[in-house]
Amino acid sequence: MTNTNTTIKPQYLSANKVAQLMGVSRSHVYDMVRTQELPSSKLGNKIIIPVSYLEETYGIAL
């Protein structure tokens, strides 16, 4: 029997989710992306931020 309680940790988060986790506004996250304080990629028209960077730099654990 397999364990069905396994959760998959995302590799990237949206700017909205990062703002919630960091306790800042979404516009602040976009400013951090613009000034390259946060690494990011684009997925279509969506900005995504790597979870590994948030964990290593800010100690944010998911």
PDB file as gemmi writes it, atoms N, CA and C in Angstrom:
CRYST1    1.000    1.000    1.000  90.00  90.00  90.00 P 1                      
ATOM      1  N   MET A   1       0.838  -1.175   0.000  1.00  0.00           N  
ATOM      2  CA  MET A   1       0.000   0.000   0.000  1.00  0.00           C  
ATOM      3  C   MET A   1       0.886   1.242   0.000  1.00  0.00           C  
ATOM      4  N   THR A   2       0.501   2.248  -0.760  1.00  0.00           N  
ATOM      5  CA  THR A   2       1.293   3.470  -0.841  1.00  0.00           C  
ATOM      6  C   THR A   2       0.758   4.516   0.117  1.00  0.00           C  
ATOM      7  N   ASN A   3       1.632   5.399   0.525  1.00  0.00           N  
ATOM      8  CA  ASN A   3       1.263   6.484   1.419  1.00  0.00           C  
ATOM      9  C   ASN A   3       0.622   7.605   0.603  1.00  0.00           C  
ATOM     10  N   THR A   4      -0.631   7.907   0.853  1.00  0.00           N  
ATOM     11  CA  THR A   4      -1.329   8.955   0.097  1.00  0.00           C  
ATOM     12  C   THR A   4      -1.273  10.304   0.788  1.00  0.00           C  
ATOM     13  N   ASN A   5      -0.586  10.401   1.936  1.00  0.00           N  
ATOM     14  CA  ASN A   5      -0.469  11.658   2.659  1.00  0.00           C  
ATOM     15  C   ASN A   5       0.763  12.453   2.261  1.00  0.00           C  
ATOM     16  N   THR A   6       1.474  12.025   1.252  1.00  0.00           N  
ATOM     17  CA  THR A   6       2.669  12.704   0.803  1.00  0.00           C  
ATOM     18  C   THR A   6       2.290  13.996   0.089  1.00  0.00           C  
ATOM     19  N   THR A   7       2.915  15.083   0.493  1.00  0.00           N  
ATOM     20  CA  THR A   7       2.670  16.353  -0.180  1.00  0.00           C  
ATOM     21  C   THR A   7       3.882  16.707  -1.016  1.00  0.00           C  
ATOM     22  N   ILE A   8       3.633  17.335  -2.111  1.00  0.00           N  
ATOM     23  CA  ILE A   8       4.701  17.755  -3.006  1.00  0.00           C  
ATOM     24  C   ILE A   8       4.963  19.230  -2.773  1.00  0.00           C  
ATOM     25  N   LYS A   9       6.200  19.545  -2.446  1.00  0.00           N  
ATOM     26  CA  LYS A   9       6.586  20.935  -2.206  1.00  0.00           C  
ATOM     27  C   LYS A   9       6.808  21.629  -3.541  1.00  0.00           C  
ATOM     28  N   PRO A  10       6.203  22.806  -3.727  1.00  0.00           N  
ATOM     29  CA  PRO A  10       6.402  23.520  -4.988  1.00  0.00           C  
ATOM     30  C   PRO A  10       7.837  24.029  -5.109  1.00  0.00           C  
ATOM     31  N   GLN A  11       8.298  24.158  -6.331  1.00  0.00           N  
ATOM     32  CA  GLN A  11       9.638  24.700  -6.574  1.00  0.00           C  
ATOM     33  C   GLN A  11       9.609  26.215  -6.739  1.00  0.00           C  
ATOM     34  N   TYR A  12       8.464  26.745  -7.134  1.00  0.00           N  
ATOM     35  CA  TYR A  12       8.314  28.181  -7.353  1.00  0.00           C  
ATOM     36  C   TYR A  12       7.003  28.647  -6.737  1.00  0.00           C  
ATOM     37  N   LEU A  13       6.970  29.924  -6.342  1.00  0.00           N  
ATOM     38  CA  LEU A  13       5.753  30.533  -5.809  1.00  0.00           C  
ATOM     39  C   LEU A  13       5.456  31.817  -6.570  1.00  0.00           C  
ATOM     40  N   SER A  14       4.183  32.166  -6.595  1.00  0.00           N  
ATOM     41  CA  SER A  14       3.770  33.421  -7.220  1.00  0.00           C  
ATOM     42  C   SER A  14       4.171  34.598  -6.340  1.00  0.00           C  
ATOM     43  N   ALA A  15       4.202  35.769  -6.929  1.00  0.00           N  
ATOM     44  CA  ALA A  15       4.515  36.980  -6.175  1.00  0.00           C  
ATOM     45  C   ALA A  15       3.494  37.188  -5.061  1.00  0.00           C  
ATOM     46  N   ASN A  16       2.230  36.879  -5.322  1.00  0.00           N  
ATOM     47  CA  ASN A  16       1.193  37.017  -4.288  1.00  0.00           C  
ATOM     48  C   ASN A  16       1.488  36.142  -3.080  1.00  0.00           C  
ATOM     49  N   LYS A  17       1.844  34.888  -3.321  1.00  0.00           N  
ATOM     50  CA  LYS A  17       2.124  33.958  -2.224  1.00  0.00           C  
ATOM     51  C   LYS A  17       3.376  34.377  -1.464  1.00  0.00           C  
ATOM     52  N   VAL A  18       4.397  34.835  -2.184  1.00  0.00           N  
ATOM     53  CA  VAL A  18       5.628  35.300  -1.534  1.00  0.00           C  
ATOM     54  C   VAL A  18       5.324  36.499  -0.641  1.00  0.00           C  
ATOM     55  N   ALA A  19       4.496  37.410  -1.119  1.00  0.00           N  
ATOM     56  CA  ALA A  19       4.114  38.579  -0.316  1.00  0.00           C  
ATOM     57  C   ALA A  19       3.430  38.138   0.971  1.00  0.00           C  
ATOM     58  N   GLN A  20       2.522  37.172   0.880  1.00  0.00           N  
ATOM     59  CA  GLN A  20       1.837  36.668   2.070  1.00  0.00           C  
ATOM     60  C   GLN A  20       2.822  36.051   3.054  1.00  0.00           C  
ATOM     61  N   LEU A  21       3.735  35.218   2.555  1.00  0.00           N  
ATOM     62  CA  LEU A  21       4.696  34.545   3.421  1.00  0.00           C  
ATOM     63  C   LEU A  21       5.670  35.516   4.086  1.00  0.00           C  
ATOM     64  N   MET A  22       6.040  36.573   3.356  1.00  0.00           N  
ATOM     65  CA  MET A  22       7.010  37.539   3.877  1.00  0.00           C  
ATOM     66  C   MET A  22       6.344  38.646   4.690  1.00  0.00           C  
ATOM     67  N   GLY A  23       5.022  38.739   4.600  1.00  0.00           N  
ATOM     68  CA  GLY A  23       4.313  39.789   5.335  1.00  0.00           C  
ATOM     69  C   GLY A  23       4.522  41.165   4.741  1.00  0.00           C  
ATOM     70  N   VAL A  24       4.659  41.220   3.424  1.00  0.00           N  
ATOM     71  CA  VAL A  24       4.824  42.497   2.720  1.00  0.00           C  
ATOM     72  C   VAL A  24       3.774  42.586   1.621  1.00  0.00           C  
ATOM     73  N   SER A  25       3.694  43.738   0.983  1.00  0.00           N  
ATOM     74  CA  SER A  25       2.730  43.906  -0.098  1.00  0.00           C  
ATOM     75  C   SER A  25       3.237  43.251  -1.381  1.00  0.00           C  
ATOM     76  N   ARG A  26       2.302  42.951  -2.247  1.00  0.00           N  
ATOM     77  CA  ARG A  26       2.652  42.374  -3.549  1.00  0.00           C  
ATOM     78  C   ARG A  26       3.528  43.349  -4.337  1.00  0.00           C  
ATOM     79  N   SER A  27       3.223  44.646  -4.247  1.00  0.00           N  
ATOM     80  CA  SER A  27       4.026  45.632  -4.985  1.00  0.00           C  
ATOM     81  C   SER A  27       5.460  45.670  -4.458  1.00  0.00           C  
ATOM     82  N   HIS A  28       5.642  45.409  -3.153  1.00  0.00           N  
ATOM     83  CA  HIS A  28       6.998  45.356  -2.602  1.00  0.00           C  
ATOM     84  C   HIS A  28       7.770  44.168  -3.186  1.00  0.00           C  
ATOM     85  N   VAL A  29       7.085  43.043  -3.339  1.00  0.00           N  
ATOM     86  CA  VAL A  29       7.727  41.872  -3.951  1.00  0.00           C  
ATOM     87  C   VAL A  29       8.120  42.199  -5.385  1.00  0.00           C  
ATOM     88  N   TYR A  30       7.232  42.849  -6.137  1.00  0.00           N  
ATOM     89  CA  TYR A  30       7.573  43.229  -7.513  1.00  0.00           C  
ATOM     90  C   TYR A  30       8.742  44.208  -7.548  1.00  0.00           C  
ATOM     91  N   ASP A  31       8.816  45.118  -6.573  1.00  0.00           N  
ATOM     92  CA  ASP A  31       9.963  46.029  -6.489  1.00  0.00           C  
ATOM     93  C   ASP A  31      11.246  45.244  -6.227  1.00  0.00           C  
ATOM     94  N   MET A  32      11.173  44.240  -5.354  1.00  0.00           N  
ATOM     95  CA  MET A  32      12.339  43.408  -5.058  1.00  0.00           C  
ATOM     96  C   MET A  32      12.776  42.613  -6.286  1.00  0.00           C  
ATOM     97  N   VAL A  33      11.820  42.177  -7.083  1.00  0.00           N  
ATOM     98  CA  VAL A  33      12.145  41.474  -8.330  1.00  0.00           C  
ATOM     99  C   VAL A  33      12.798  42.446  -9.305  1.00  0.00           C  
ATOM    100  N   ARG A  34      12.216  43.638  -9.427  1.00  0.00           N  
ATOM    101  CA  ARG A  34      12.734  44.639 -10.370  1.00  0.00           C  
ATOM    102  C   ARG A  34      14.170  45.040 -10.034  1.00  0.00           C  
ATOM    103  N   THR A  35      14.469  45.178  -8.735  1.00  0.00           N  
ATOM    104  CA  THR A  35      15.816  45.574  -8.314  1.00  0.00           C  
ATOM    105  C   THR A  35      16.739  44.370  -8.128  1.00  0.00           C  
ATOM    106  N   GLN A  36      16.250  43.198  -8.483  1.00  0.00           N  
ATOM    107  CA  GLN A  36      16.995  41.934  -8.428  1.00  0.00           C  
ATOM    108  C   GLN A  36      17.372  41.516  -7.009  1.00  0.00           C  
ATOM    109  N   GLU A  37      16.611  41.972  -6.008  1.00  0.00           N  
ATOM    110  CA  GLU A  37      16.787  41.474  -4.646  1.00  0.00           C  
ATOM    111  C   GLU A  37      16.222  40.062  -4.535  1.00  0.00           C  
ATOM    112  N   LEU A  38      15.241  39.755  -5.370  1.00  0.00           N  
ATOM    113  CA  LEU A  38      14.653  38.419  -5.449  1.00  0.00           C  
ATOM    114  C   LEU A  38      14.865  37.887  -6.853  1.00  0.00           C  
ATOM    115  N   PRO A  39      15.409  36.691  -6.982  1.00  0.00           N  
ATOM    116  CA  PRO A  39      15.510  36.091  -8.318  1.00  0.00           C  
ATOM    117  C   PRO A  39      14.111  35.685  -8.765  1.00  0.00           C  
ATOM    118  N   SER A  40      13.889  35.729 -10.054  1.00  0.00           N  
ATOM    119  CA  SER A  40      12.566  35.367 -10.560  1.00  0.00           C  
ATOM    120  C   SER A  40      12.665  34.856 -11.989  1.00  0.00           C  
ATOM    121  N   SER A  41      11.583  34.254 -12.412  1.00  0.00           N  
ATOM    122  CA  SER A  41      11.408  33.823 -13.795  1.00  0.00           C  
ATOM    123  C   SER A  41      10.002  34.219 -14.198  1.00  0.00           C  
ATOM    124  N   LYS A  42       9.760  34.201 -15.499  1.00  0.00           N  
ATOM    125  CA  LYS A  42       8.413  34.456 -15.989  1.00  0.00           C  
ATOM    126  C   LYS A  42       7.838  33.161 -16.528  1.00  0.00           C  
ATOM    127  N   LEU A  43       6.594  32.927 -16.204  1.00  0.00           N  
ATOM    128  CA  LEU A  43       5.839  31.800 -16.716  1.00  0.00           C  
ATOM    129  C   LEU A  43       4.611  32.410 -17.375  1.00  0.00           C  
ATOM    130  N   GLY A  44       4.696  32.585 -18.687  1.00  0.00           N  
ATOM    131  CA  GLY A  44       3.655  33.358 -19.373  1.00  0.00           C  
ATOM    132  C   GLY A  44       3.785  34.805 -18.933  1.00  0.00           C  
ATOM    133  N   ASN A  45       2.717  35.338 -18.368  1.00  0.00           N  
ATOM    134  CA  ASN A  45       2.795  36.707 -17.859  1.00  0.00           C  
ATOM    135  C   ASN A  45       2.893  36.744 -16.339  1.00  0.00           C  
ATOM    136  N   LYS A  46       3.186  35.605 -15.737  1.00  0.00           N  
ATOM    137  CA  LYS A  46       3.259  35.486 -14.285  1.00  0.00           C  
ATOM    138  C   LYS A  46       4.710  35.451 -13.822  1.00  0.00           C  
ATOM    139  N   ILE A  47       5.000  36.189 -12.761  1.00  0.00           N  
ATOM    140  CA  ILE A  47       6.323  36.183 -12.133  1.00  0.00           C  
ATOM    141  C   ILE A  47       6.335  35.068 -11.088  1.00  0.00           C  
ATOM    142  N   ILE A  48       7.373  34.236 -11.126  1.00  0.00           N  
ATOM    143  CA  ILE A  48       7.514  33.179 -10.126  1.00  0.00           C  
ATOM    144  C   ILE A  48       8.881  33.283  -9.462  1.00  0.00           C  
ATOM    145  N   ILE A  49       8.913  32.963  -8.179  1.00  0.00           N  
ATOM    146  CA  ILE A  49      10.128  33.082  -7.375  1.00  0.00           C  
ATOM    147  C   ILE A  49      10.483  31.701  -6.836  1.00  0.00           C  
ATOM    148  N   PRO A  50      11.764  31.307  -6.921  1.00  0.00           N  
ATOM    149  CA  PRO A  50      12.155  29.971  -6.460  1.00  0.00           C  
ATOM    150  C   PRO A  50      12.055  29.812  -4.936  1.00  0.00           C  
ATOM    151  N   VAL A  51      11.425  28.744  -4.515  1.00  0.00           N  
ATOM    152  CA  VAL A  51      11.263  28.440  -3.097  1.00  0.00           C  
ATOM    153  C   VAL A  51      12.625  28.250  -2.442  1.00  0.00           C  
ATOM    154  N   SER A  52      13.559  27.622  -3.128  1.00  0.00           N  
ATOM    155  CA  SER A  52      14.879  27.353  -2.543  1.00  0.00           C  
ATOM    156  C   SER A  52      15.564  28.646  -2.105  1.00  0.00           C  
ATOM    157  N   TYR A  53      15.414  29.711  -2.888  1.00  0.00           N  
ATOM    158  CA  TYR A  53      16.015  31.002  -2.517  1.00  0.00           C  
ATOM    159  C   TYR A  53      15.355  31.558  -1.257  1.00  0.00           C  
ATOM    160  N   LEU A  54      14.038  31.469  -1.178  1.00  0.00           N  
ATOM    161  CA  LEU A  54      13.320  31.967  -0.003  1.00  0.00           C  
ATOM    162  C   LEU A  54      13.720  31.200   1.246  1.00  0.00           C  
ATOM    163  N   GLU A  55      13.900  29.896   1.108  1.00  0.00           N  
ATOM    164  CA  GLU A  55      14.301  29.068   2.246  1.00  0.00           C  
ATOM    165  C   GLU A  55      15.720  29.419   2.700  1.00  0.00           C  
ATOM    166  N   GLU A  56      16.631  29.522   1.761  1.00  0.00           N  
ATOM    167  CA  GLU A  56      18.035  29.779   2.102  1.00  0.00           C  
ATOM    168  C   GLU A  56      18.264  31.199   2.608  1.00  0.00           C  
ATOM    169  N   THR A  57      17.625  32.170   1.997  1.00  0.00           N  
ATOM    170  CA  THR A  57      17.891  33.567   2.311  1.00  0.00           C  
ATOM    171  C   THR A  57      17.047  34.101   3.452  1.00  0.00           C  
ATOM    172  N   TYR A  58      15.783  33.722   3.482  1.00  0.00           N  
ATOM    173  CA  TYR A  58      14.863  34.288   4.475  1.00  0.00           C  
ATOM    174  C   TYR A  58      14.384  33.284   5.514  1.00  0.00           C  
ATOM    175  N   GLY A  59      14.800  32.028   5.373  1.00  0.00           N  
ATOM    176  CA  GLY A  59      14.403  31.019   6.330  1.00  0.00           C  
ATOM    177  C   GLY A  59      12.929  30.655   6.257  1.00  0.00           C  
ATOM    178  N   ILE A  60      12.312  30.931   5.126  1.00  0.00           N  
ATOM    179  CA  ILE A  60      10.894  30.606   4.936  1.00  0.00           C  
ATOM    180  C   ILE A  60      10.789  29.134   4.584  1.00  0.00           C  
ATOM    181  N   ALA A  61      10.100  28.397   5.421  1.00  0.00           N  
ATOM    182  CA  ALA A  61       9.937  26.960   5.187  1.00  0.00           C  
ATOM    183  C   ALA A  61       8.498  26.661   4.801  1.00  0.00           C  
ATOM    184  N   LEU A  62       8.349  25.819   3.809  1.00  0.00           N  
ATOM    185  CA  LEU A  62       7.006  25.405   3.392  1.00  0.00           C  
ATOM    186  C   LEU A  62       6.700  24.019   3.888  1.00  0.00           C  
TER     187      LEU A  62                                                      
END                                                                             
